[in-house]
CSV table of N, CA and C (backbone and C1' of nucleotides) in Angstrom, one decimal:
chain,number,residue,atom,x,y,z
P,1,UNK,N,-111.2,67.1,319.4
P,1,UNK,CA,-110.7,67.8,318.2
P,1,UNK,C,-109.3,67.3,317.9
P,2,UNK,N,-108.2,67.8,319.1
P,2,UNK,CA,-107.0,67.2,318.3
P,2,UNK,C,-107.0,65.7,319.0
P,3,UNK,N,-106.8,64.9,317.9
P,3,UNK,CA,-106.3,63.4,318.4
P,3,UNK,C,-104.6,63.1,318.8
P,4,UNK,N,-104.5,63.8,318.8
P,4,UNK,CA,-102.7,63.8,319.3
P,4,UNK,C,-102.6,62.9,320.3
P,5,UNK,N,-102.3,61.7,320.6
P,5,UNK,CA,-101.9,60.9,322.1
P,5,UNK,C,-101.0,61.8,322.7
P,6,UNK,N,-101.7,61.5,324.4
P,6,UNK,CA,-100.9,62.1,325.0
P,6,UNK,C,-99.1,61.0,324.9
P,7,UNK,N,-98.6,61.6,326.0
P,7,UNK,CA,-97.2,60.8,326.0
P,7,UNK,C,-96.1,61.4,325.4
P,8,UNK,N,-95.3,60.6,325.0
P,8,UNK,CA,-94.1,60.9,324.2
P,8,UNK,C,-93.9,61.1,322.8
P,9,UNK,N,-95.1,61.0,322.3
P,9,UNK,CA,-95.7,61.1,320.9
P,9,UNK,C,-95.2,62.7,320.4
P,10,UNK,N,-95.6,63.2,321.4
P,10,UNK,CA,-96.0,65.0,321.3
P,10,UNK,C,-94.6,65.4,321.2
P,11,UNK,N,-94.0,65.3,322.2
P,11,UNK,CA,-92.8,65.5,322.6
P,11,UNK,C,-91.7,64.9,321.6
P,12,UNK,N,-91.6,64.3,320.8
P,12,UNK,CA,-90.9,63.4,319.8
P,12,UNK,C,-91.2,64.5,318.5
P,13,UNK,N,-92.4,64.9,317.9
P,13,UNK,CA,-93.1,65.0,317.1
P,13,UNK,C,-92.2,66.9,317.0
P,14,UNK,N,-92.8,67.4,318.5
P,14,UNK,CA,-92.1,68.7,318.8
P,14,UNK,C,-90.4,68.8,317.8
P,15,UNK,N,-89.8,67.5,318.8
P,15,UNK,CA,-88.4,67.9,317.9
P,15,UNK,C,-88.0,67.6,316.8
P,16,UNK,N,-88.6,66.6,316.3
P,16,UNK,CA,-88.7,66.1,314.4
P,16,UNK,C,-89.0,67.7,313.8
P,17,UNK,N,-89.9,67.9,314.3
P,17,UNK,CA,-90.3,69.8,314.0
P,17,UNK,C,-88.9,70.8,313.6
P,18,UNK,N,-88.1,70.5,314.9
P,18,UNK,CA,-86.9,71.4,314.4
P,18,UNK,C,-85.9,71.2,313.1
P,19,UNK,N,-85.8,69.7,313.0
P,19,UNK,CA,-84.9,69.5,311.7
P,19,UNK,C,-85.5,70.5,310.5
P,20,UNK,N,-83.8,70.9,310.5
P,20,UNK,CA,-83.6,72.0,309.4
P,20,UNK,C,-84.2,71.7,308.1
P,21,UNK,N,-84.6,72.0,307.1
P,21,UNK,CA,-84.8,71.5,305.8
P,21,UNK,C,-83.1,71.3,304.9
P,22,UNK,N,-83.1,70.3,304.0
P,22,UNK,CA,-81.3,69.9,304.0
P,22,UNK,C,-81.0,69.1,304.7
P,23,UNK,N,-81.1,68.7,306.0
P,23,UNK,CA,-80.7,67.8,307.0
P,23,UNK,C,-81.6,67.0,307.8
P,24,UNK,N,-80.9,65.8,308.2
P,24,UNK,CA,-81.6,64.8,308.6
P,24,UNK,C,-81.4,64.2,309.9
P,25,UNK,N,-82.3,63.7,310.7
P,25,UNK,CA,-81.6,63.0,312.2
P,25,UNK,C,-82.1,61.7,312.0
P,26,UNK,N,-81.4,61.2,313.2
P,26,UNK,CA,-82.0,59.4,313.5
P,26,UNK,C,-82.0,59.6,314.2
P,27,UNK,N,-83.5,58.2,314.3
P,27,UNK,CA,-84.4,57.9,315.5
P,27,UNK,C,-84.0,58.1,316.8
P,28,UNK,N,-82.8,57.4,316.5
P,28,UNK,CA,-81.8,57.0,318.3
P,28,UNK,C,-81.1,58.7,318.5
P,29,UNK,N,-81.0,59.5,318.0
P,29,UNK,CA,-80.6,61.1,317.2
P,29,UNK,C,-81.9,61.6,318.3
P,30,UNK,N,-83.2,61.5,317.6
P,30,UNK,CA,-84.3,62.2,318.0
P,30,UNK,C,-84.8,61.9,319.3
P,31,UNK,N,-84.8,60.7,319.8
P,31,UNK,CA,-85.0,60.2,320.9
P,31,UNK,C,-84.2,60.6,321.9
P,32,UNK,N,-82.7,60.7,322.1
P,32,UNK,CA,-82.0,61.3,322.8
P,32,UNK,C,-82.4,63.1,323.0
P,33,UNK,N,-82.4,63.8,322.0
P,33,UNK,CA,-82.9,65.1,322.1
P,33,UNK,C,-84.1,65.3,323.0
P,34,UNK,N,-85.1,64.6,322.5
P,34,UNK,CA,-86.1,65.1,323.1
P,34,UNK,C,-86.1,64.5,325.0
P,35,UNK,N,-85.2,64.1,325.2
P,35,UNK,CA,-85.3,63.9,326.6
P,35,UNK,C,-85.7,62.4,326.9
P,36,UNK,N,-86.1,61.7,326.0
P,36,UNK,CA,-86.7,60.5,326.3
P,36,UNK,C,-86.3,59.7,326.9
P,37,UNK,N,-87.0,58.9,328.2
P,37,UNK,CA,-86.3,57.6,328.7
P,37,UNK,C,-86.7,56.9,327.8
P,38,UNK,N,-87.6,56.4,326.9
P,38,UNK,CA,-87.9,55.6,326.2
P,38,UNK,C,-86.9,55.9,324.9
P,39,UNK,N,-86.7,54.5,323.6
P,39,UNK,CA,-85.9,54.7,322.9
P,39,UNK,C,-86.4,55.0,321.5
P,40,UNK,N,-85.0,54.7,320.4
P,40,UNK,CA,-85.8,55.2,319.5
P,40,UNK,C,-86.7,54.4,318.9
P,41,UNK,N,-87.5,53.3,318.9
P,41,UNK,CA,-88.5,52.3,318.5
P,41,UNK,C,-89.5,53.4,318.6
P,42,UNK,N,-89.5,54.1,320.0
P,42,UNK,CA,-90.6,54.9,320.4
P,42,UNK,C,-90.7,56.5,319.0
P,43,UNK,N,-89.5,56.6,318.7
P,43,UNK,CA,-89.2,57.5,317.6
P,43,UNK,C,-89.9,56.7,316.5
P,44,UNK,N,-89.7,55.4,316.0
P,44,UNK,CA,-90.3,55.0,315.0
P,44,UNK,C,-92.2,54.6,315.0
P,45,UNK,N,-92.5,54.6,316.3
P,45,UNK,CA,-94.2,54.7,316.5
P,45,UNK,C,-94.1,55.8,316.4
P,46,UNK,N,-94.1,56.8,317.3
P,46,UNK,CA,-94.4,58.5,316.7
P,46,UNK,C,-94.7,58.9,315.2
P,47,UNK,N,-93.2,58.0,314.4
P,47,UNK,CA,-93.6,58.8,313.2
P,47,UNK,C,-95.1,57.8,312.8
P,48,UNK,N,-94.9,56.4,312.4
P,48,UNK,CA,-96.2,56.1,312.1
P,48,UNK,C,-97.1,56.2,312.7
P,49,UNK,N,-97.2,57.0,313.5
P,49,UNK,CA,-98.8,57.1,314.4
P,49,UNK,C,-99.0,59.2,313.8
P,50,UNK,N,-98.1,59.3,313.3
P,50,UNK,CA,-98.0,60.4,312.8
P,50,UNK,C,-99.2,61.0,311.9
P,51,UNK,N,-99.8,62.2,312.3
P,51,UNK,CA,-101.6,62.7,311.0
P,51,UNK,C,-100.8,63.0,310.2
P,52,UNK,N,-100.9,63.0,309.2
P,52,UNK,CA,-100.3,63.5,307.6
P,52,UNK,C,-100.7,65.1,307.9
P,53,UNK,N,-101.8,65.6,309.0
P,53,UNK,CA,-102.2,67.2,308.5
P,53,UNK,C,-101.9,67.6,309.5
P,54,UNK,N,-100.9,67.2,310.7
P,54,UNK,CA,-100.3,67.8,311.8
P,54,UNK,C,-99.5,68.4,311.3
P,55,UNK,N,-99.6,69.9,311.8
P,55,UNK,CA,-98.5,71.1,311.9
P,55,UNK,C,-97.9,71.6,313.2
P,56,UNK,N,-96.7,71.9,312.8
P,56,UNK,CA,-96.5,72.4,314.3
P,56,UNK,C,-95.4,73.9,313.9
P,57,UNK,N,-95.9,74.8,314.5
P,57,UNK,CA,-95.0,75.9,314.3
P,57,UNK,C,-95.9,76.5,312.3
P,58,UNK,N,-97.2,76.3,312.4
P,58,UNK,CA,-97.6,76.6,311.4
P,58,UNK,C,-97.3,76.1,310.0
P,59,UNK,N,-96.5,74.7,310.2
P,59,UNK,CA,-96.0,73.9,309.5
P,59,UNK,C,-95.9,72.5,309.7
P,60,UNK,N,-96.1,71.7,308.9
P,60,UNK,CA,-96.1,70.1,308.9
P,60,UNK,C,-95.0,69.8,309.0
P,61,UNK,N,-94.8,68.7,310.0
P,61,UNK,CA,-94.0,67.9,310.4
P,61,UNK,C,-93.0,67.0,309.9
P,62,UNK,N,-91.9,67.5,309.6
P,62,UNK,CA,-91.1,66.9,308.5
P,62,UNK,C,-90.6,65.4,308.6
P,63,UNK,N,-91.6,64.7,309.0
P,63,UNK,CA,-91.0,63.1,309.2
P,63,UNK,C,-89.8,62.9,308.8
P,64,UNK,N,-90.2,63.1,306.8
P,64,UNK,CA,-88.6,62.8,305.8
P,64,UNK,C,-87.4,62.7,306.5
P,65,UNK,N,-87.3,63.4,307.5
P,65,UNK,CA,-85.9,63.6,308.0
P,65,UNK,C,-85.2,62.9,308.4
P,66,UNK,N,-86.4,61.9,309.2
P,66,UNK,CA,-85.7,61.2,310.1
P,66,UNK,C,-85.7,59.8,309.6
P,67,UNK,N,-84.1,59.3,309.7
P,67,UNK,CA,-83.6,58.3,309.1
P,67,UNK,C,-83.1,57.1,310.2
P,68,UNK,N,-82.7,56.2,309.8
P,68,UNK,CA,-81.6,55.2,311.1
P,68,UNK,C,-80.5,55.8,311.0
P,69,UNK,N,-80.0,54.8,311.4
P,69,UNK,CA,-78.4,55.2,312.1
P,69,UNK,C,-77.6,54.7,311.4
P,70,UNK,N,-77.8,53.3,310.2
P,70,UNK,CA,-77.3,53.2,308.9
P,70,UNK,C,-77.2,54.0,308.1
P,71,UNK,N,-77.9,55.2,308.0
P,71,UNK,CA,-77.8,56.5,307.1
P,71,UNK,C,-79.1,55.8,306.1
P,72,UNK,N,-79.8,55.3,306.3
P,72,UNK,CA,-80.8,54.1,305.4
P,72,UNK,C,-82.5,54.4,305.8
P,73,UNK,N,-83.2,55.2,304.9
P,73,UNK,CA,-84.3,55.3,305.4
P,73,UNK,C,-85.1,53.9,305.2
P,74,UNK,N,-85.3,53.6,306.5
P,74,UNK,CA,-85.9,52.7,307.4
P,74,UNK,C,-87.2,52.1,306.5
P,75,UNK,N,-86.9,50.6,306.0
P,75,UNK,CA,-87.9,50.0,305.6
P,75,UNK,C,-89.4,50.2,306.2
P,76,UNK,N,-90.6,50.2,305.5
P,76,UNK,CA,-91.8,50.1,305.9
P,76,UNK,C,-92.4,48.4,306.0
P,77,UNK,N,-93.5,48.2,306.5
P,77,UNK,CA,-93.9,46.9,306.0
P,77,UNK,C,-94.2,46.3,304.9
P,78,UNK,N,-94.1,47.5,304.0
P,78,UNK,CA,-94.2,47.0,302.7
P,78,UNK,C,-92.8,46.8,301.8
P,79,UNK,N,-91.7,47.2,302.7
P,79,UNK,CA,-90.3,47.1,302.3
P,79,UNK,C,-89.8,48.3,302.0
P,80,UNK,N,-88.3,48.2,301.9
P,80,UNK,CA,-87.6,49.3,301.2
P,80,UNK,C,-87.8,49.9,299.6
P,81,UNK,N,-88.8,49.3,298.7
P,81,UNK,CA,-89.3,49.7,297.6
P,81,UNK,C,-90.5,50.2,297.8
P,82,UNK,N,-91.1,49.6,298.9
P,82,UNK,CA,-92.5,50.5,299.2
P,82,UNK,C,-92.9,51.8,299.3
P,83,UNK,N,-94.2,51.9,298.8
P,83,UNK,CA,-94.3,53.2,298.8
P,83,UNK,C,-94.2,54.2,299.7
P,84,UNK,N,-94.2,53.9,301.2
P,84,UNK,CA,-93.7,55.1,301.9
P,84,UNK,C,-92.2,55.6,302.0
P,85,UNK,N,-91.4,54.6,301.7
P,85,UNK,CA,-89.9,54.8,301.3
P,85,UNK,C,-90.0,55.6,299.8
P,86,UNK,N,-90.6,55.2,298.9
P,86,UNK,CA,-89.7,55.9,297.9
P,86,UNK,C,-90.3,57.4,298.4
P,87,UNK,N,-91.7,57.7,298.8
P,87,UNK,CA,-91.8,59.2,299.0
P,87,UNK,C,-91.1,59.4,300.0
P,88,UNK,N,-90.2,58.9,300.8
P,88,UNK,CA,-89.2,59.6,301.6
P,88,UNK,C,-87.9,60.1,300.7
P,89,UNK,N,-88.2,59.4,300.0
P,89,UNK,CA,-86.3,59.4,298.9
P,89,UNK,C,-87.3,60.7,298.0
P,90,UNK,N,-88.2,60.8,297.6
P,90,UNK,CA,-88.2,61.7,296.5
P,90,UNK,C,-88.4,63.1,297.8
P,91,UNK,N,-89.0,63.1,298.8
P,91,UNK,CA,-88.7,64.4,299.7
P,91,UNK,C,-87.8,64.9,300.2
P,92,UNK,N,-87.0,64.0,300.2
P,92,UNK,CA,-85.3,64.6,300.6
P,92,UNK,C,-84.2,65.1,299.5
P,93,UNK,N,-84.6,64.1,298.6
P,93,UNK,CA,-84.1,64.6,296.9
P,93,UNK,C,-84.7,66.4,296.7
P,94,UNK,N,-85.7,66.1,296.8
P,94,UNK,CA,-86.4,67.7,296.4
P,94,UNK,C,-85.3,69.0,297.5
P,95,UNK,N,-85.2,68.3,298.5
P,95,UNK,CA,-84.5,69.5,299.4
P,95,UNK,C,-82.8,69.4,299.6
P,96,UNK,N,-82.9,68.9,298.2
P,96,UNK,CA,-81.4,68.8,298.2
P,96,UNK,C,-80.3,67.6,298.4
P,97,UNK,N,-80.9,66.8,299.1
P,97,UNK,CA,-79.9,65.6,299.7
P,97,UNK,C,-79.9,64.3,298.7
P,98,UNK,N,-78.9,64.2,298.9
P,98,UNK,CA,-78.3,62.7,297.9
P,98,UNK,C,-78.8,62.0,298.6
P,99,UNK,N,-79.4,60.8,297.8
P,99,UNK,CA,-80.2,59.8,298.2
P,99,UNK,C,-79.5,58.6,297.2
P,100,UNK,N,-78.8,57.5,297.8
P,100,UNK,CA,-78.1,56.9,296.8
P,100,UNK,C,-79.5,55.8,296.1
P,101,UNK,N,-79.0,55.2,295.2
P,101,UNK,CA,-80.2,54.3,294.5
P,101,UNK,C,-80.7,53.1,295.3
P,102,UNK,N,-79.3,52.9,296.5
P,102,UNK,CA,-80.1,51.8,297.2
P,102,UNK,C,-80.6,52.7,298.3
P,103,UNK,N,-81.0,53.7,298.6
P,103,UNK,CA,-81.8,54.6,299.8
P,103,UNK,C,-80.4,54.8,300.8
P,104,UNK,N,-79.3,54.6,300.2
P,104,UNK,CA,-78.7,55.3,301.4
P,104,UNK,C,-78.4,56.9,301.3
P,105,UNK,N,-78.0,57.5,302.6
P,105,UNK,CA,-77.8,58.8,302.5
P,105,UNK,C,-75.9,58.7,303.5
P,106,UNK,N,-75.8,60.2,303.3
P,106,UNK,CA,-74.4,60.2,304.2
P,106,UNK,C,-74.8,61.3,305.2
P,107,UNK,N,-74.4,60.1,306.7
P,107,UNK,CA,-75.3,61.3,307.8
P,107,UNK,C,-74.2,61.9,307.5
P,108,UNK,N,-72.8,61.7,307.5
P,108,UNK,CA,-71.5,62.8,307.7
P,108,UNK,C,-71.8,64.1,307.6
P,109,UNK,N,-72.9,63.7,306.2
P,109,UNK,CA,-73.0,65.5,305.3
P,109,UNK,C,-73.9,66.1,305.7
P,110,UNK,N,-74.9,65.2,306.0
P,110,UNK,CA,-76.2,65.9,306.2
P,110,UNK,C,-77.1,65.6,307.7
P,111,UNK,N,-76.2,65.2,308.8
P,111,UNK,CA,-76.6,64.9,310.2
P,111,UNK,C,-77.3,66.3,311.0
P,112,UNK,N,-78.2,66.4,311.1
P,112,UNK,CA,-78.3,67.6,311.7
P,112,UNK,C,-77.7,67.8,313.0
P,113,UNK,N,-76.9,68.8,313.3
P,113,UNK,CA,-76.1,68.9,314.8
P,113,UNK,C,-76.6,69.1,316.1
P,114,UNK,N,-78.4,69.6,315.8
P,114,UNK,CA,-79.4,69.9,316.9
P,114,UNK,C,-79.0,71.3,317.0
P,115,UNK,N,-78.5,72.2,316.6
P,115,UNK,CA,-78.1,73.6,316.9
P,115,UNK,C,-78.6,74.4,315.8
N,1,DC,P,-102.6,45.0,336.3
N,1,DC,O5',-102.9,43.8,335.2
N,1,DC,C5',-103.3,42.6,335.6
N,1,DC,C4',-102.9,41.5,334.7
N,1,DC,C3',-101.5,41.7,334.2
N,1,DC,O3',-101.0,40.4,334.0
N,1,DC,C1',-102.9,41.9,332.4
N,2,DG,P,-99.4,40.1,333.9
N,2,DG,O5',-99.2,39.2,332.6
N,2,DG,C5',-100.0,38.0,332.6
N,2,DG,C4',-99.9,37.4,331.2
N,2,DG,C3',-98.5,37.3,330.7
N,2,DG,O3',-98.5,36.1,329.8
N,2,DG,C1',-99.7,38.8,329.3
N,3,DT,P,-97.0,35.6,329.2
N,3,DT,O5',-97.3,35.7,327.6
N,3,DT,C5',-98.2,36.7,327.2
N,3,DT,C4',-98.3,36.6,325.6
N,3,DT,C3',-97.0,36.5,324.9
N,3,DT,O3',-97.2,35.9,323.7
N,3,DT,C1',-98.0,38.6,324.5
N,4,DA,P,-95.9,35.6,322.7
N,4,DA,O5',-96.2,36.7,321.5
N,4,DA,C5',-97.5,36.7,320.9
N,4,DA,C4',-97.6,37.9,319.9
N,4,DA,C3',-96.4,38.0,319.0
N,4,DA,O3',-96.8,38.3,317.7
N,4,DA,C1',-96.7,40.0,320.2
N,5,DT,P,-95.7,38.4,316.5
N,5,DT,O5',-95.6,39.9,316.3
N,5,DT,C5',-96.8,40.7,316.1
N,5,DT,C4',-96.5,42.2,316.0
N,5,DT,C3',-95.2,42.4,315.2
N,5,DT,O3',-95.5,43.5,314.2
N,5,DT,C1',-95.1,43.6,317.2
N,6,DG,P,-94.7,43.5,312.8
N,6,DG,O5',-93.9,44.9,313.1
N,6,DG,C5',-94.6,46.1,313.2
N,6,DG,C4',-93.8,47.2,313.7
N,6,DG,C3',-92.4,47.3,313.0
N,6,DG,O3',-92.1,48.6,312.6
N,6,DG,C1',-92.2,47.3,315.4
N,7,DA,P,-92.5,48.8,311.0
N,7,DA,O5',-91.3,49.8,310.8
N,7,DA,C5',-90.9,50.4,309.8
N,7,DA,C4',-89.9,51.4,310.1
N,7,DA,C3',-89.6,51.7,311.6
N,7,DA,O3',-88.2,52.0,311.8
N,7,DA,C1',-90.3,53.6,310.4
N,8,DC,P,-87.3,50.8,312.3
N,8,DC,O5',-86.6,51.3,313.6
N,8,DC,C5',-86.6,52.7,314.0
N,8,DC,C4',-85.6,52.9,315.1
N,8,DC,C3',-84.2,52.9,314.6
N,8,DC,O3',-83.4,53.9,315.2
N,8,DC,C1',-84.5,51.3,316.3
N,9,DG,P,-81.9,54.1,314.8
N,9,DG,O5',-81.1,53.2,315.9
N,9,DG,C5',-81.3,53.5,317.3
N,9,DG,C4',-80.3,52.7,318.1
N,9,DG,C3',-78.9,52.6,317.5
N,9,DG,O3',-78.0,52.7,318.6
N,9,DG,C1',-79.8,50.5,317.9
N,10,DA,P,-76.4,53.0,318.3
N,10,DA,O5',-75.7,52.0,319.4
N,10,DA,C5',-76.3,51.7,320.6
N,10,DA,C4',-75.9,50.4,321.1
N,10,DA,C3',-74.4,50.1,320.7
N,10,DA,O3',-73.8,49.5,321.9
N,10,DA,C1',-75.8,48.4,319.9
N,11,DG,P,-72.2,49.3,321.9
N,11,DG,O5',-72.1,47.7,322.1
N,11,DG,C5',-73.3,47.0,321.8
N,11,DG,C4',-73.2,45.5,322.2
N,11,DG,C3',-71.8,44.9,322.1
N,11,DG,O3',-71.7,43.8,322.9
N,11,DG,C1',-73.2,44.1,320.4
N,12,DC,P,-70.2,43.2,323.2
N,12,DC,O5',-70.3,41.7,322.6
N,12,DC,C5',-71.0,41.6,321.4
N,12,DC,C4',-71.4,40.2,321.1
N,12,DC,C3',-70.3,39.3,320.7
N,12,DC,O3',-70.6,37.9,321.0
N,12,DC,C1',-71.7,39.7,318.9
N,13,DC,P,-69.3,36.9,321.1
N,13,DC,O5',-68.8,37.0,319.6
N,13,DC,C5',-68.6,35.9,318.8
N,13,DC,C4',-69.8,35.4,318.1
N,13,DC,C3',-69.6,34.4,317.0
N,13,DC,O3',-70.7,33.6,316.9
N,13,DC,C1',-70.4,36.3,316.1
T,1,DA,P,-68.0,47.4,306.3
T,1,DA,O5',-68.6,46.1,305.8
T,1,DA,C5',-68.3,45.7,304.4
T,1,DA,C4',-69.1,44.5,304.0
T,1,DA,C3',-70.6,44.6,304.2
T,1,DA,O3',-71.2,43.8,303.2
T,1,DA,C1',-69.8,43.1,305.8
T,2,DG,P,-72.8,44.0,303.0
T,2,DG,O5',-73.4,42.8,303.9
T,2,DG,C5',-73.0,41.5,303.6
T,2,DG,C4',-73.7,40.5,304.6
T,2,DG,C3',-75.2,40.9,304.9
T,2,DG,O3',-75.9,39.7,305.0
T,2,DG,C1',-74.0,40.8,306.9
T,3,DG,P,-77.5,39.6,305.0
T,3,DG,O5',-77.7,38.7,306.3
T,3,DG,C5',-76.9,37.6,306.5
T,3,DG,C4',-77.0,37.2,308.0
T,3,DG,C3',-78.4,37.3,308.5
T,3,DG,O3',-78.8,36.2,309.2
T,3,DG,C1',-76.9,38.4,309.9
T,4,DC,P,-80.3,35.9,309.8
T,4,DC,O5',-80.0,35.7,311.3
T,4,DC,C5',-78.7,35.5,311.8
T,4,DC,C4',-78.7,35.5,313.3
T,4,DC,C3',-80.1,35.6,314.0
T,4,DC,O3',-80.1,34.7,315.1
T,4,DC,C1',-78.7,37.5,314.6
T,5,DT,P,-81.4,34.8,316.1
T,5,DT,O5',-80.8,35.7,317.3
T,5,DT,C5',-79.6,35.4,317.9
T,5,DT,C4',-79.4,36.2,319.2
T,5,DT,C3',-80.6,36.3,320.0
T,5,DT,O3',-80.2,36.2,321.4
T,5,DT,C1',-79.9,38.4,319.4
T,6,DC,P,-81.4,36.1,322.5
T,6,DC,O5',-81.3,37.5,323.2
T,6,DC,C5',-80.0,38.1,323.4
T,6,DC,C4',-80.1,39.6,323.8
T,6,DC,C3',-81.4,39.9,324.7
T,6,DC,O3',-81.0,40.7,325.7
T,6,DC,C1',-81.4,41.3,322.8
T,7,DG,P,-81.9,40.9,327.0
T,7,DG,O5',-82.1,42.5,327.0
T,7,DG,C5',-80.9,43.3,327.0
T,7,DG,C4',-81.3,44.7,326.8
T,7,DG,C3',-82.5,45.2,327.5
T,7,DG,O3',-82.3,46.5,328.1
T,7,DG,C1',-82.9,45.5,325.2
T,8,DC,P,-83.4,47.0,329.1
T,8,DC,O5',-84.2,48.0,328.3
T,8,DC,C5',-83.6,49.1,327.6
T,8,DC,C4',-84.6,49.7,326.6
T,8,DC,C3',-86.0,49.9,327.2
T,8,DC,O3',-86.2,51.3,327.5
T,8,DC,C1',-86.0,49.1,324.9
T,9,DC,P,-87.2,51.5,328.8
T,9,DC,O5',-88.5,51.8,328.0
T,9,DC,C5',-88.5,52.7,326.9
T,9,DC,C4',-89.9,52.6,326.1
T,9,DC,C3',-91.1,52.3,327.0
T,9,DC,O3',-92.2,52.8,326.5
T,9,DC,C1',-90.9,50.6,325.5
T,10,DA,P,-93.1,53.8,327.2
T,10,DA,O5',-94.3,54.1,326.2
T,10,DA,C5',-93.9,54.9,325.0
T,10,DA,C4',-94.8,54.5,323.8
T,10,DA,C3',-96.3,54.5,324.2
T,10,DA,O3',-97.0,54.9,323.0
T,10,DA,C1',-95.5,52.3,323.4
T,11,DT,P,-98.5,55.3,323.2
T,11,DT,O5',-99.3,54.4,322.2
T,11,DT,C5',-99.0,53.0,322.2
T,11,DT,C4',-99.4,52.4,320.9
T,11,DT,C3',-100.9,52.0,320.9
T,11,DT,O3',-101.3,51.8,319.6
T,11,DT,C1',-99.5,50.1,321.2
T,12,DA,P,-102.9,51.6,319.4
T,12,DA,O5',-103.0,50.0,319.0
T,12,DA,C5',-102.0,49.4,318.3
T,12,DA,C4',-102.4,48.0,318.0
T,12,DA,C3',-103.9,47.6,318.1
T,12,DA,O3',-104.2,46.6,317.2
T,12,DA,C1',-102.7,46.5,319.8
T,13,DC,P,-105.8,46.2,317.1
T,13,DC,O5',-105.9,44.8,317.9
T,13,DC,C5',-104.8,43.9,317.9
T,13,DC,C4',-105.1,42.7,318.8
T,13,DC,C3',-106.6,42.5,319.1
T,13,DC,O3',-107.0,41.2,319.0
T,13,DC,C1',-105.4,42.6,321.1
DNA sequence: CGTATGACGAGCC
DNA sequence: AGGCTCGCCATAC
């Protein structure tokens, strides 16, 4: 039933879960929280190995959030105009966050603190 | 089991 | 600032 890999997947996925709506973390951000010896690359498989209909806490999993450490959501294979990037820029826009025209953001303002 | 790959990040030019 | 290398480690093959 659930396909969830075991591992670090779960555990990564759990704390992507807490980011607040408004705020954002990075990978190397998310990876440290959740306890992981492994790094944030491992943050970036999680999200794409990510179900689009995984909930957690009776809610879906806010990928959008998590950004690099440039403040720059993180090219896809298809590039930074690609379509998984702009739907990151238009779900963060929706919840408030400045998203500049070249995809940057300012973690200053919107870093989540983990608290 | 060895290699290549990658939604990363830190260090060095 | 921008580009490159390398370490990291879970997956794919």
């Amino acid at each position: 039933m659930n396909r969830t890999p075991a591992g670090p997947f779960r555990v990564i996925w759990r704390t992507v879960a807490r980011i607040p709506r408004g705020r954002v973390a990075t990978y190397g951000q998310i990876a440290r929280m959740a306890g992981l010896r492994s790094g944030a690359r491992t943050v970036g498989w999680a999200m794409r190995a990510l179900p689009d209909d995984l909930a957690i806490g009776g809610r879906p999993v806010p990928w959008h959030r998590v950004i690099n450490a440039q403040g720059m959501i993180s090219p896809r294979h298809d590039g930074p105009r690609g379509e998984g990037s702009l739907r990151q820029a238009g779900r963060l826009r929706r919840e408030g966050i400045v998203v500049s025209r070249s995809g940057r953001i300012d973690l200053a303002r919107y870093r989540w603190d983990g608290r």
